[in-house]
Amino acid sequence: MQAIRRLFAGYVDYHRHGPLMLRYLSLAGLFFFPAYYLLRFTKADPGFDDWLLRIVDTAICAGLFLRDRWPERLRRYYYAYSYLVVIITLPYTFVFQSLKNGGGTVAVGNTLMATFIVLLLADWRNMIVMLATGFGAAVLTYIAFDPSPSMPVDYAVRWPILLGTVVGGSLFKFALERATAEKVRSAYASLAASIAHEMRNPLTQLKHSLEGVQQVLPPPGAFHHSMSSIGHAELDVLYRHVAHGELAIRRGLQAISMTLDEVHAKPPDSASFQFLSAAEVVHKAVDEFSLGSDEAHERVRVHVHDDFHFRGDETAFLYVLFNLMKNALYYATRFPDTRVDITVGEHEVKVRDTGPGIAPDVLQGLFEPFSSFGKAGGTGLGLAYCKRVMKAFGGSIHCESQLGSFTEFTMHFPPISEAEREVHRRQILEGAYAVLAGKRLLLVEDDAAQRVTTRHKLRPLGLVIDDAADGQRALEMLARHAYDLVLLDLHMPVLDGYQVVQRVRQGQVPANRYVRILAHTSEPPHVARVKTQRAGMDAFVSKPCAQLQLAMALQRALQRPVPRAASRPLEGRHLLLADDSAYNRRAVAAYLRDAGAEVTEVDHGVAVLERLEGETFDAVLMDLNMPGLDGLETTRAIRGSSAGWSRLPIVALTAHSDAPAIDAARAAGMDGFLVKPVDAPVLYDTLLGLLSLPRAAGEVTPALPPASPPEGEGPLLNESRLDSYRRLGLLDELLADYLPEIGRLLGVLDAAVEASELDRASEALHSLLGMSGEAGALALYTRVRAVYVPVLEQRRWPDDAAWLAELRALAGRTGDALRAYAAQSDPAGIAHRG
């Protein structure tokens, strides 16, 4: 019996990854058995009338074809049934017919055909068993029921040919399977090497971040004393290292997702596409790519000739840019003069490097999957993914190169008309208005000009807006009135934004303890994400922020469910968590308990069924791959039960996100699907939706700073932003308030530099950064940012001694450009202001 089980297991394994072979067999049998029976009447002497045998063959093929309609309890016998179908319809039927018809050339051909089909349908061991069983049963039946059985001579003498067919076909099939297995092994090895190569940089960055954290933390013996007196600067360093580590992890997960998506030919989901600024996404990609790498920062330059918008997915396009920059710098150690220039303009983004170039014969297949040139450990999936993404965006990508000179990738995007952009803008504003109209918002900002700007942006949304100039005033207003939203600047005098949030969440203003709070900050997005989430804020938007980005951020924040007591949205829920890995359970269970749920943990499917029999649960979260009874089998058992818990919500937990895994989970009866590692917001959102509670919005995508090319490599002004100000009627206030304030801040910088007051200079640069970005002063914003980042993160003055003089000169040219722009709109009354 053990030998039979092993033999049958080999047959099942042979068809587990190729079930279509059995389906095609059943379909052919349904057609050919009746059809060839009708052909027999075209002969003068039809011979043996095998109508009953053909009816049986057709009927059992129909049963095989209709497998999806089998009762659930019978599907476990499908492979055993198919085993009998193969034996009966092929070796048995054709040999029996041949014997009854007295042999002949047709009989020999039919037997060889049946043998060849069995050869394709089973591994060599089961093929021998199937042929021997079918042939033997046919001969015995013929002898038992034929009145004068005899073996046709011409049929018998051709059995050595049949034996040769079996042996030769088996050897050929064995060689083919070995070659296929070698190709699969090679592909797996290349895929593993590719993922390892993609993960090396993120893991190195994560290691660097952890080492930075260790350097800031006090020694274990002095832990309690030192942690109580840790300074503001040290705390900022810790947060930056944590943010860099989190960013590295996101990059690694993106690399894995990209690789798996390309292996499964999975295009980006067009339902998630948004209108994106090409320059903004390019600058974000360069900022994140060069983070922690001085070499990458020095070698990559961005040139924005004119910004444009396209419809696509930001994460997918970011990875396209990451891949192109990584490829461009791959040979930087061998070619130390390599430079990468990224140019934005005329609905194209070009990535050009001065590396070794690519040969013309290689260019032809450069974007094909598993095509790689001159790189060890790569699968060539990166450029194939780039092509798939650009095609999904409605655009294209091509490459030009010259050996020893350059390589240039050009991504072309379909133009978006002004009418389309206006329709999109109206849709966003109307959707936000439907949610936000009549709601009360507190705007907390110490900069009067930015308060005016933000009010103008929010005017179409129907909000009732109060404002406060500092954190103390904000707390006083929060104590007097109930608010729906707070838009909070983080860097303010008296009390900063973090102190305000801490007091609000601690309950010092009870009526607003759980008010939705959005941070409004100039900090780098990856740092702001970590700090605002840890502080208890609902989201953040970067300064400066376009009107549509701000509207969407406020809308998403308001649509988040009001937290229950102690911000525990799953309070009172009893959840059953099944996973054979204790480490995986620990992380998911921690998320669930932090949200207030009671969690019962088990490590296999049988335990799930046992717990359901004795306890009451609100939902089940289950790993798909567990020993014994796996997640799919357990789900089928739950759904097939007549107990009250048979309709419990079931969420799949798995590391596989491909379509077959999702389809299998859905077919088994699962209600949700979460990919490991599970993010807490996605976990809560899925469960709240299945438990019929108000659904939480997905994680807010932070709004980005404006596109900002280096000085001299693009226009002084961001005219698209200024156009929006003109449409909002804000251009007067811009010139009347911003230009004098920029001059004042430069004066503060002068005094801070003269007195060597780094903190005071940092505060002035922070204000100047937000001011220039909001004013559409593109080149000034870039120059201020280049100065501000090292001052903030590295606590040092810029290396260039002339930086302040350059800022003053650039501010002067920017003021002239702003006045000239305004004069085009209102030459009579605006150009002289400021």
Short mmCIF file of N, CA, C and O in Angstrom, two decimals, residues 332-443:
data_model
loop_
_atom_site.label_atom_id
_atom_site.label_comp_id
_atom_site.label_asym_id
_atom_site.label_seq_id
_atom_site.Cartn_x
_atom_site.Cartn_y
_atom_site.Cartn_z
N ALA A 332 30.30 52.77 -12.14
CA ALA A 332 30.94 54.01 -11.69
C ALA A 332 32.34 53.76 -11.14
O ALA A 332 33.24 54.60 -11.29
N THR A 333 32.58 52.63 -10.51
CA THR A 333 33.91 52.36 -9.96
C THR A 333 34.94 52.15 -11.08
O THR A 333 36.11 52.52 -10.94
N ARG A 334 34.51 51.57 -12.20
CA ARG A 334 35.42 51.34 -13.32
C ARG A 334 35.53 52.56 -14.22
O ARG A 334 36.51 52.72 -14.94
N PHE A 335 34.49 53.40 -14.20
CA PHE A 335 34.49 54.62 -15.00
C PHE A 335 34.23 55.80 -14.07
O PHE A 335 33.10 56.26 -13.92
N PRO A 336 35.26 56.28 -13.38
CA PRO A 336 35.08 57.28 -12.32
C PRO A 336 34.52 58.61 -12.82
O PRO A 336 34.04 59.40 -12.00
N ASP A 337 34.53 58.86 -14.10
CA ASP A 337 33.99 60.12 -14.62
C ASP A 337 32.50 60.01 -14.95
O ASP A 337 31.92 60.94 -15.53
N THR A 338 31.88 58.89 -14.61
CA THR A 338 30.47 58.70 -14.93
C THR A 338 29.60 59.75 -14.25
O THR A 338 29.72 59.99 -13.04
N ARG A 339 28.73 60.37 -15.03
CA ARG A 339 27.74 61.31 -14.52
C ARG A 339 26.37 60.93 -15.07
O ARG A 339 26.26 60.40 -16.18
N VAL A 340 25.34 61.19 -14.28
CA VAL A 340 23.97 60.88 -14.69
C VAL A 340 23.18 62.18 -14.72
O VAL A 340 23.11 62.89 -13.71
N ASP A 341 22.58 62.48 -15.85
CA ASP A 341 21.75 63.67 -16.01
C ASP A 341 20.33 63.23 -16.31
O ASP A 341 20.09 62.47 -17.27
N ILE A 342 19.39 63.71 -15.49
CA ILE A 342 17.97 63.41 -15.70
C ILE A 342 17.29 64.70 -16.15
O ILE A 342 17.31 65.70 -15.43
N THR A 343 16.69 64.66 -17.32
CA THR A 343 16.10 65.84 -17.92
C THR A 343 14.59 65.66 -18.04
O THR A 343 14.12 64.61 -18.49
N VAL A 344 13.86 66.70 -17.61
CA VAL A 344 12.39 66.69 -17.68
C VAL A 344 11.96 67.78 -18.65
O VAL A 344 12.35 68.94 -18.49
N GLY A 345 11.14 67.42 -19.63
CA GLY A 345 10.64 68.43 -20.56
C GLY A 345 10.02 67.81 -21.78
O GLY A 345 10.36 66.69 -22.19
N GLU A 346 9.04 68.52 -22.36
CA GLU A 346 8.37 68.09 -23.59
C GLU A 346 7.77 66.69 -23.45
O GLU A 346 7.88 65.86 -24.35
N HIS A 347 7.13 66.45 -22.31
CA HIS A 347 6.46 65.18 -22.04
C HIS A 347 7.42 63.99 -22.07
O HIS A 347 7.01 62.88 -22.40
N GLU A 348 8.67 64.25 -21.75
CA GLU A 348 9.66 63.18 -21.70
C GLU A 348 10.54 63.32 -20.47
O GLU A 348 10.79 64.43 -20.00
N VAL A 349 10.98 62.19 -19.96
CA VAL A 349 11.99 62.14 -18.91
C VAL A 349 13.15 61.33 -19.48
O VAL A 349 12.97 60.18 -19.88
N LYS A 350 14.34 61.94 -19.53
CA LYS A 350 15.51 61.28 -20.09
C LYS A 350 16.54 61.04 -18.99
O LYS A 350 16.83 61.93 -18.20
N VAL A 351 17.07 59.83 -18.95
CA VAL A 351 18.13 59.47 -18.01
C VAL A 351 19.36 59.12 -18.84
O VAL A 351 19.40 58.10 -19.54
N ARG A 352 20.37 59.99 -18.78
CA ARG A 352 21.56 59.84 -19.63
C ARG A 352 22.80 59.71 -18.75
O ARG A 352 22.98 60.50 -17.82
N ASP A 353 23.61 58.71 -19.03
CA ASP A 353 24.86 58.56 -18.27
C ASP A 353 26.04 58.55 -19.23
O ASP A 353 25.89 58.26 -20.42
N THR A 354 27.20 58.86 -18.69
CA THR A 354 28.43 58.89 -19.47
C THR A 354 29.27 57.66 -19.20
O THR A 354 30.49 57.73 -19.12
N GLY A 355 28.60 56.53 -19.05
CA GLY A 355 29.28 55.28 -18.75
C GLY A 355 29.81 54.59 -20.00
O GLY A 355 30.03 55.23 -21.03
N PRO A 356 29.97 53.25 -19.94
CA PRO A 356 30.63 52.52 -21.03
C PRO A 356 29.80 52.36 -22.28
O PRO A 356 30.33 52.01 -23.34
N GLY A 357 28.48 52.60 -22.20
CA GLY A 357 27.64 52.41 -23.37
C GLY A 357 27.26 50.96 -23.58
O GLY A 357 27.73 50.05 -22.90
N ILE A 358 26.35 50.73 -24.56
CA ILE A 358 25.83 49.39 -24.84
C ILE A 358 25.98 49.12 -26.34
O ILE A 358 25.70 49.99 -27.17
N ALA A 359 26.39 47.92 -26.68
CA ALA A 359 26.60 47.54 -28.08
C ALA A 359 25.27 47.52 -28.83
O ALA A 359 24.23 47.19 -28.25
N PRO A 360 25.25 47.85 -30.12
CA PRO A 360 24.00 47.89 -30.90
C PRO A 360 23.24 46.56 -30.92
O PRO A 360 22.02 46.54 -30.85
N ASP A 361 23.96 45.42 -30.99
CA ASP A 361 23.27 44.14 -31.04
C ASP A 361 22.58 43.82 -29.72
O ASP A 361 21.61 43.05 -29.68
N VAL A 362 23.06 44.39 -28.61
CA VAL A 362 22.44 44.16 -27.30
C VAL A 362 21.20 45.02 -27.14
O VAL A 362 20.22 44.62 -26.49
N LEU A 363 21.18 46.20 -27.73
CA LEU A 363 20.06 47.12 -27.57
C LEU A 363 18.75 46.51 -28.03
O LEU A 363 17.69 46.80 -27.47
N GLN A 364 18.79 45.64 -29.05
CA GLN A 364 17.56 45.10 -29.63
C GLN A 364 16.74 44.32 -28.61
O GLN A 364 15.53 44.38 -28.62
N GLY A 365 17.39 43.57 -27.74
CA GLY A 365 16.65 42.75 -26.76
C GLY A 365 16.77 43.26 -25.34
O GLY A 365 16.57 42.50 -24.39
N LEU A 366 17.09 44.53 -25.19
CA LEU A 366 17.40 45.07 -23.87
C LEU A 366 16.21 45.01 -22.92
O LEU A 366 16.36 44.83 -21.71
N PHE A 367 14.98 45.19 -23.45
CA PHE A 367 13.80 45.26 -22.60
C PHE A 367 13.07 43.92 -22.49
O PHE A 367 11.97 43.87 -21.95
N GLU A 368 13.69 42.85 -23.00
CA GLU A 368 13.07 41.54 -22.89
C GLU A 368 13.34 40.94 -21.51
O GLU A 368 14.42 41.14 -20.96
N PRO A 369 12.37 40.21 -20.93
CA PRO A 369 12.61 39.57 -19.63
C PRO A 369 13.78 38.59 -19.70
O PRO A 369 14.01 37.95 -20.72
N PHE A 370 14.53 38.52 -18.62
CA PHE A 370 15.68 37.62 -18.48
C PHE A 370 16.79 37.96 -19.47
O PHE A 370 17.59 37.11 -19.84
N SER A 371 16.82 39.24 -19.89
CA SER A 371 17.90 39.70 -20.74
C SER A 371 18.76 40.66 -19.94
O SER A 371 18.27 41.68 -19.46
N SER A 372 20.02 40.34 -19.76
CA SER A 372 20.92 41.15 -18.96
C SER A 372 22.23 41.33 -19.70
O SER A 372 22.69 40.43 -20.40
N PHE A 373 22.83 42.51 -19.55
CA PHE A 373 24.06 42.82 -20.28
C PHE A 373 25.16 43.21 -19.31
O PHE A 373 25.04 44.21 -18.60
N GLY A 374 26.22 42.40 -19.25
CA GLY A 374 27.43 42.77 -18.54
C GLY A 374 27.29 42.88 -17.04
O GLY A 374 28.13 43.46 -16.38
N LYS A 375 26.22 42.31 -16.44
CA LYS A 375 26.02 42.42 -15.00
C LYS A 375 25.92 41.03 -14.40
O LYS A 375 25.09 40.23 -14.83
N ALA A 376 26.73 40.77 -13.39
CA ALA A 376 26.68 39.48 -12.72
C ALA A 376 25.52 39.46 -11.74
O ALA A 376 25.25 40.43 -11.05
N GLY A 377 24.83 38.31 -11.68
CA GLY A 377 23.78 38.14 -10.68
C GLY A 377 22.47 38.80 -11.02
O GLY A 377 21.64 38.99 -10.16
N GLY A 378 22.23 39.17 -12.28
CA GLY A 378 20.99 39.82 -12.64
C GLY A 378 20.13 38.94 -13.53
O GLY A 378 20.63 38.09 -14.26
N THR A 379 18.81 39.13 -13.48
CA THR A 379 17.90 38.37 -14.32
C THR A 379 17.43 39.18 -15.50
O THR A 379 16.76 38.66 -16.38
N GLY A 380 17.72 40.47 -15.56
CA GLY A 380 17.23 41.29 -16.65
C GLY A 380 15.76 41.64 -16.51
O GLY A 380 15.13 42.05 -17.48
N LEU A 381 15.19 41.46 -15.32
CA LEU A 381 13.77 41.77 -15.13
C LEU A 381 13.53 43.26 -14.95
O LEU A 381 12.43 43.74 -15.15
N GLY A 382 14.57 44.01 -14.54
CA GLY A 382 14.37 45.42 -14.23
C GLY A 382 13.89 46.22 -15.40
O GLY A 382 12.89 46.94 -15.33
N LEU A 383 14.56 46.13 -16.55
CA LEU A 383 14.17 46.91 -17.72
C LEU A 383 12.86 46.39 -18.31
O LEU A 383 12.08 47.17 -18.87
N ALA A 384 12.61 45.09 -18.19
CA ALA A 384 11.31 44.57 -18.64
C ALA A 384 10.19 45.18 -17.81
O ALA A 384 9.12 45.52 -18.33
N TYR A 385 10.43 45.32 -16.51
CA TYR A 385 9.43 45.96 -15.65
C TYR A 385 9.24 47.43 -16.03
O TYR A 385 8.12 47.93 -16.06
N CYS A 386 10.34 48.12 -16.33
CA CYS A 386 10.24 49.52 -16.76
C CYS A 386 9.35 49.64 -17.99
O CYS A 386 8.50 50.54 -18.08
N LYS A 387 9.54 48.75 -18.93
CA LYS A 387 8.74 48.78 -20.16
C LYS A 387 7.28 48.51 -19.85
O LYS A 387 6.38 49.16 -20.40
N ARG A 388 7.01 47.56 -18.96
CA ARG A 388 5.62 47.24 -18.61
C ARG A 388 4.95 48.42 -17.92
O ARG A 388 3.79 48.73 -18.18
N VAL A 389 5.67 49.11 -17.05
CA VAL A 389 5.10 50.26 -16.35
C VAL A 389 4.78 51.38 -17.34
O VAL A 389 3.69 51.96 -17.31
N MET A 390 5.71 51.70 -18.20
CA MET A 390 5.49 52.78 -19.16
C MET A 390 4.34 52.45 -20.11
O MET A 390 3.55 53.33 -20.48
N LYS A 391 4.21 51.20 -20.49
CA LYS A 391 3.09 50.80 -21.34
C LYS A 391 1.77 50.97 -20.60
O LYS A 391 0.77 51.42 -21.17
N ALA A 392 1.76 50.62 -19.30
CA ALA A 392 0.54 50.80 -18.50
C ALA A 392 0.18 52.28 -18.37
O ALA A 392 -1.00 52.63 -18.29
N PHE A 393 1.18 53.16 -18.37
CA PHE A 393 0.93 54.60 -18.31
C PHE A 393 0.47 55.16 -19.66
O PHE A 393 0.15 56.35 -19.75
N GLY A 394 0.46 54.33 -20.70
CA GLY A 394 0.11 54.81 -22.02
C GLY A 394 1.28 55.41 -22.76
O GLY A 394 1.10 56.03 -23.81
N GLY A 395 2.49 55.23 -22.23
CA GLY A 395 3.68 55.82 -22.83
C GLY A 395 4.61 54.76 -23.38
O GLY A 395 4.21 53.64 -23.69
N SER A 396 5.88 55.10 -23.49
CA SER A 396 6.87 54.19 -24.05
C SER A 396 8.24 54.51 -23.48
O SER A 396 8.46 55.58 -22.89
N ILE A 397 9.17 53.59 -23.65
CA ILE A 397 10.56 53.79 -23.22
C ILE A 397 11.47 53.19 -24.28
O ILE A 397 11.18 52.12 -24.83
N HIS A 398 12.50 53.90 -24.62
CA HIS A 398 13.49 53.35 -25.55
C HIS A 398 14.88 53.81 -25.13
O HIS A 398 15.03 54.72 -24.32
N CYS A 399 15.88 53.17 -25.70
CA CYS A 399 17.26 53.43 -25.29
C CYS A 399 18.12 53.71 -26.52
O CYS A 399 17.99 53.06 -27.56
N GLU A 400 18.98 54.70 -26.37
CA GLU A 400 20.01 54.99 -27.35
C GLU A 400 21.36 54.94 -26.64
O GLU A 400 21.48 55.38 -25.51
N SER A 401 22.36 54.40 -27.33
CA SER A 401 23.66 54.26 -26.68
C SER A 401 24.77 54.23 -27.72
O SER A 401 24.56 53.85 -28.88
N GLN A 402 25.92 54.64 -27.27
CA GLN A 402 27.13 54.57 -28.10
C GLN A 402 28.26 54.05 -27.24
O GLN A 402 28.53 54.59 -26.16
N LEU A 403 28.89 52.99 -27.69
CA LEU A 403 29.95 52.38 -26.90
C LEU A 403 31.05 53.39 -26.57
O LEU A 403 31.50 54.15 -27.43
N GLY A 404 31.43 53.39 -25.30
CA GLY A 404 32.49 54.28 -24.84
C GLY A 404 32.09 55.71 -24.70
O GLY A 404 32.93 56.57 -24.39
N SER A 405 30.79 56.01 -24.85
CA SER A 405 30.37 57.42 -24.82
C SER A 405 29.20 57.67 -23.88
O SER A 405 29.33 58.37 -22.88
N PHE A 406 28.03 57.09 -24.16
CA PHE A 406 26.85 57.40 -23.35
C PHE A 406 25.80 56.31 -23.52
O PHE A 406 25.84 55.50 -24.45
N THR A 407 24.84 56.34 -22.59
CA THR A 407 23.60 55.57 -22.70
C THR A 407 22.48 56.49 -22.25
O THR A 407 22.58 57.13 -21.20
N GLU A 408 21.41 56.54 -23.01
CA GLU A 408 20.29 57.43 -22.68
C GLU A 408 18.96 56.69 -22.83
O GLU A 408 18.64 56.16 -23.90
N PHE A 409 18.21 56.62 -21.72
CA PHE A 409 16.86 56.07 -21.73
C PHE A 409 15.87 57.24 -21.81
O PHE A 409 15.96 58.18 -21.01
N THR A 410 14.94 57.15 -22.72
CA THR A 410 13.93 58.20 -22.89
C THR A 410 12.55 57.61 -22.62
O THR A 410 12.15 56.62 -23.25
N MET A 411 11.85 58.21 -21.67
CA MET A 411 10.48 57.80 -21.34
C MET A 411 9.53 58.87 -21.85
O MET A 411 9.60 60.03 -21.42
N HIS A 412 8.66 58.47 -22.75
CA HIS A 412 7.70 59.41 -23.34
C HIS A 412 6.33 59.16 -22.72
O HIS A 412 5.88 58.02 -22.62
N PHE A 413 5.65 60.25 -22.34
CA PHE A 413 4.34 60.17 -21.70
C PHE A 413 3.29 60.83 -22.60
O PHE A 413 3.58 61.85 -23.24
N PRO A 414 2.09 60.26 -22.67
CA PRO A 414 1.04 60.90 -23.47
C PRO A 414 0.66 62.24 -22.85
O PRO A 414 0.56 62.35 -21.62
N PRO A 415 0.48 63.28 -23.65
CA PRO A 415 0.13 64.60 -23.09
C PRO A 415 -1.26 64.59 -22.48
O PRO A 415 -2.15 63.86 -22.90
N ILE A 416 -1.41 65.40 -21.44
CA ILE A 416 -2.72 65.59 -20.79
C ILE A 416 -3.17 67.01 -21.09
O ILE A 416 -2.45 67.98 -20.80
N SER A 417 -4.33 67.12 -21.67
CA SER A 417 -4.81 68.44 -22.07
C SER A 417 -5.21 69.26 -20.85
O SER A 417 -5.48 68.72 -19.76
N GLU A 418 -5.27 70.57 -21.07
CA GLU A 418 -5.69 71.46 -19.99
C GLU A 418 -7.13 71.14 -19.57
O GLU A 418 -7.48 71.25 -18.39
N ALA A 419 -7.96 70.74 -20.54
CA ALA A 419 -9.34 70.38 -20.22
C ALA A 419 -9.39 69.16 -19.30
O ALA A 419 -10.17 69.12 -18.34
N GLU A 420 -8.54 68.15 -19.57
CA GLU A 420 -8.50 66.96 -18.72
C GLU A 420 -8.04 67.33 -17.31
O GLU A 420 -8.59 66.84 -16.32
N ARG A 421 -7.02 68.17 -17.23
CA ARG A 421 -6.54 68.59 -15.92
C ARG A 421 -7.61 69.35 -15.16
O ARG A 421 -7.77 69.19 -13.94
N GLU A 422 -8.36 70.19 -15.87
CA GLU A 422 -9.40 70.96 -15.20
C GLU A 422 -10.52 70.05 -14.72
O GLU A 422 -11.06 70.23 -13.62
N VAL A 423 -10.88 69.05 -15.54
CA VAL A 423 -11.90 68.09 -15.12
C VAL A 423 -11.42 67.34 -13.88
O VAL A 423 -12.18 67.15 -12.91
N HIS A 424 -10.16 66.92 -13.91
CA HIS A 424 -9.59 66.22 -12.75
C HIS A 424 -9.62 67.11 -11.51
O HIS A 424 -10.01 66.67 -10.41
N ARG A 425 -9.22 68.38 -11.67
CA ARG A 425 -9.20 69.31 -10.54
C ARG A 425 -10.60 69.49 -9.96
O ARG A 425 -10.79 69.45 -8.74
N ARG A 426 -11.58 69.64 -10.83
CA ARG A 426 -12.95 69.82 -10.35
C ARG A 426 -13.47 68.57 -9.63
O ARG A 426 -14.18 68.68 -8.63
N GLN A 427 -13.15 67.42 -10.17
CA GLN A 427 -13.59 66.18 -9.52
C GLN A 427 -13.02 66.05 -8.12
O GLN A 427 -13.74 65.67 -7.18
N ILE A 428 -11.72 66.36 -7.98
CA ILE A 428 -11.09 66.28 -6.67
C ILE A 428 -11.74 67.27 -5.70
O ILE A 428 -12.09 66.93 -4.56
N LEU A 429 -11.91 68.51 -6.15
CA LEU A 429 -12.48 69.54 -5.27
C LEU A 429 -13.94 69.23 -4.93
O LEU A 429 -14.37 69.44 -3.79
N GLU A 430 -14.70 68.73 -5.90
CA GLU A 430 -16.10 68.40 -5.61
C GLU A 430 -16.20 67.24 -4.64
O GLU A 430 -17.05 67.24 -3.74
N GLY A 431 -15.32 66.22 -4.82
CA GLY A 431 -15.33 65.10 -3.87
C GLY A 431 -14.94 65.55 -2.47
O GLY A 431 -15.55 65.11 -1.48
N ALA A 432 -13.94 66.42 -2.39
CA ALA A 432 -13.53 66.93 -1.08
C ALA A 432 -14.61 67.81 -0.47
O ALA A 432 -14.87 67.76 0.75
N TYR A 433 -15.27 68.61 -1.30
CA TYR A 433 -16.34 69.49 -0.80
C TYR A 433 -17.47 68.66 -0.19
O TYR A 433 -18.03 69.01 0.86
N ALA A 434 -17.81 67.55 -0.84
CA ALA A 434 -18.90 66.71 -0.33
C ALA A 434 -18.60 66.18 1.06
O ALA A 434 -19.50 65.96 1.87
N VAL A 435 -17.32 65.98 1.37
CA VAL A 435 -16.93 65.44 2.68
C VAL A 435 -16.67 66.56 3.69
O VAL A 435 -17.01 66.44 4.87
N LEU A 436 -16.08 67.66 3.22
CA LEU A 436 -15.56 68.68 4.15
C LEU A 436 -16.49 69.86 4.37
O LEU A 436 -16.30 70.60 5.35
N ALA A 437 -17.45 70.08 3.50
CA ALA A 437 -18.30 71.27 3.61
C ALA A 437 -18.98 71.33 4.98
O ALA A 437 -19.57 70.36 5.44
N GLY A 438 -18.87 72.49 5.63
CA GLY A 438 -19.49 72.69 6.93
C GLY A 438 -18.67 72.21 8.11
O GLY A 438 -19.03 72.48 9.27
N LYS A 439 -17.56 71.50 7.84
CA LYS A 439 -16.71 71.02 8.93
C LYS A 439 -15.85 72.17 9.45
O LYS A 439 -15.56 73.12 8.76
N ARG A 440 -15.44 72.03 10.71
CA ARG A 440 -14.67 73.10 11.34
C ARG A 440 -13.20 72.70 11.42
O ARG A 440 -12.87 71.61 11.91
N LEU A 441 -12.34 73.59 10.94
CA LEU A 441 -10.91 73.32 10.89
C LEU A 441 -10.15 74.41 11.63
O LEU A 441 -10.45 75.60 11.48
N LEU A 442 -9.15 73.99 12.41
CA LEU A 442 -8.26 74.94 13.07
C LEU A 442 -6.93 74.94 12.33
O LEU A 442 -6.26 73.91 12.24
N LEU A 443 -6.57 76.10 11.80
CA LEU A 443 -5.31 76.28 11.08
C LEU A 443 -4.30 76.89 12.03
O LEU A 443 -4.45 78.02 12.49
#
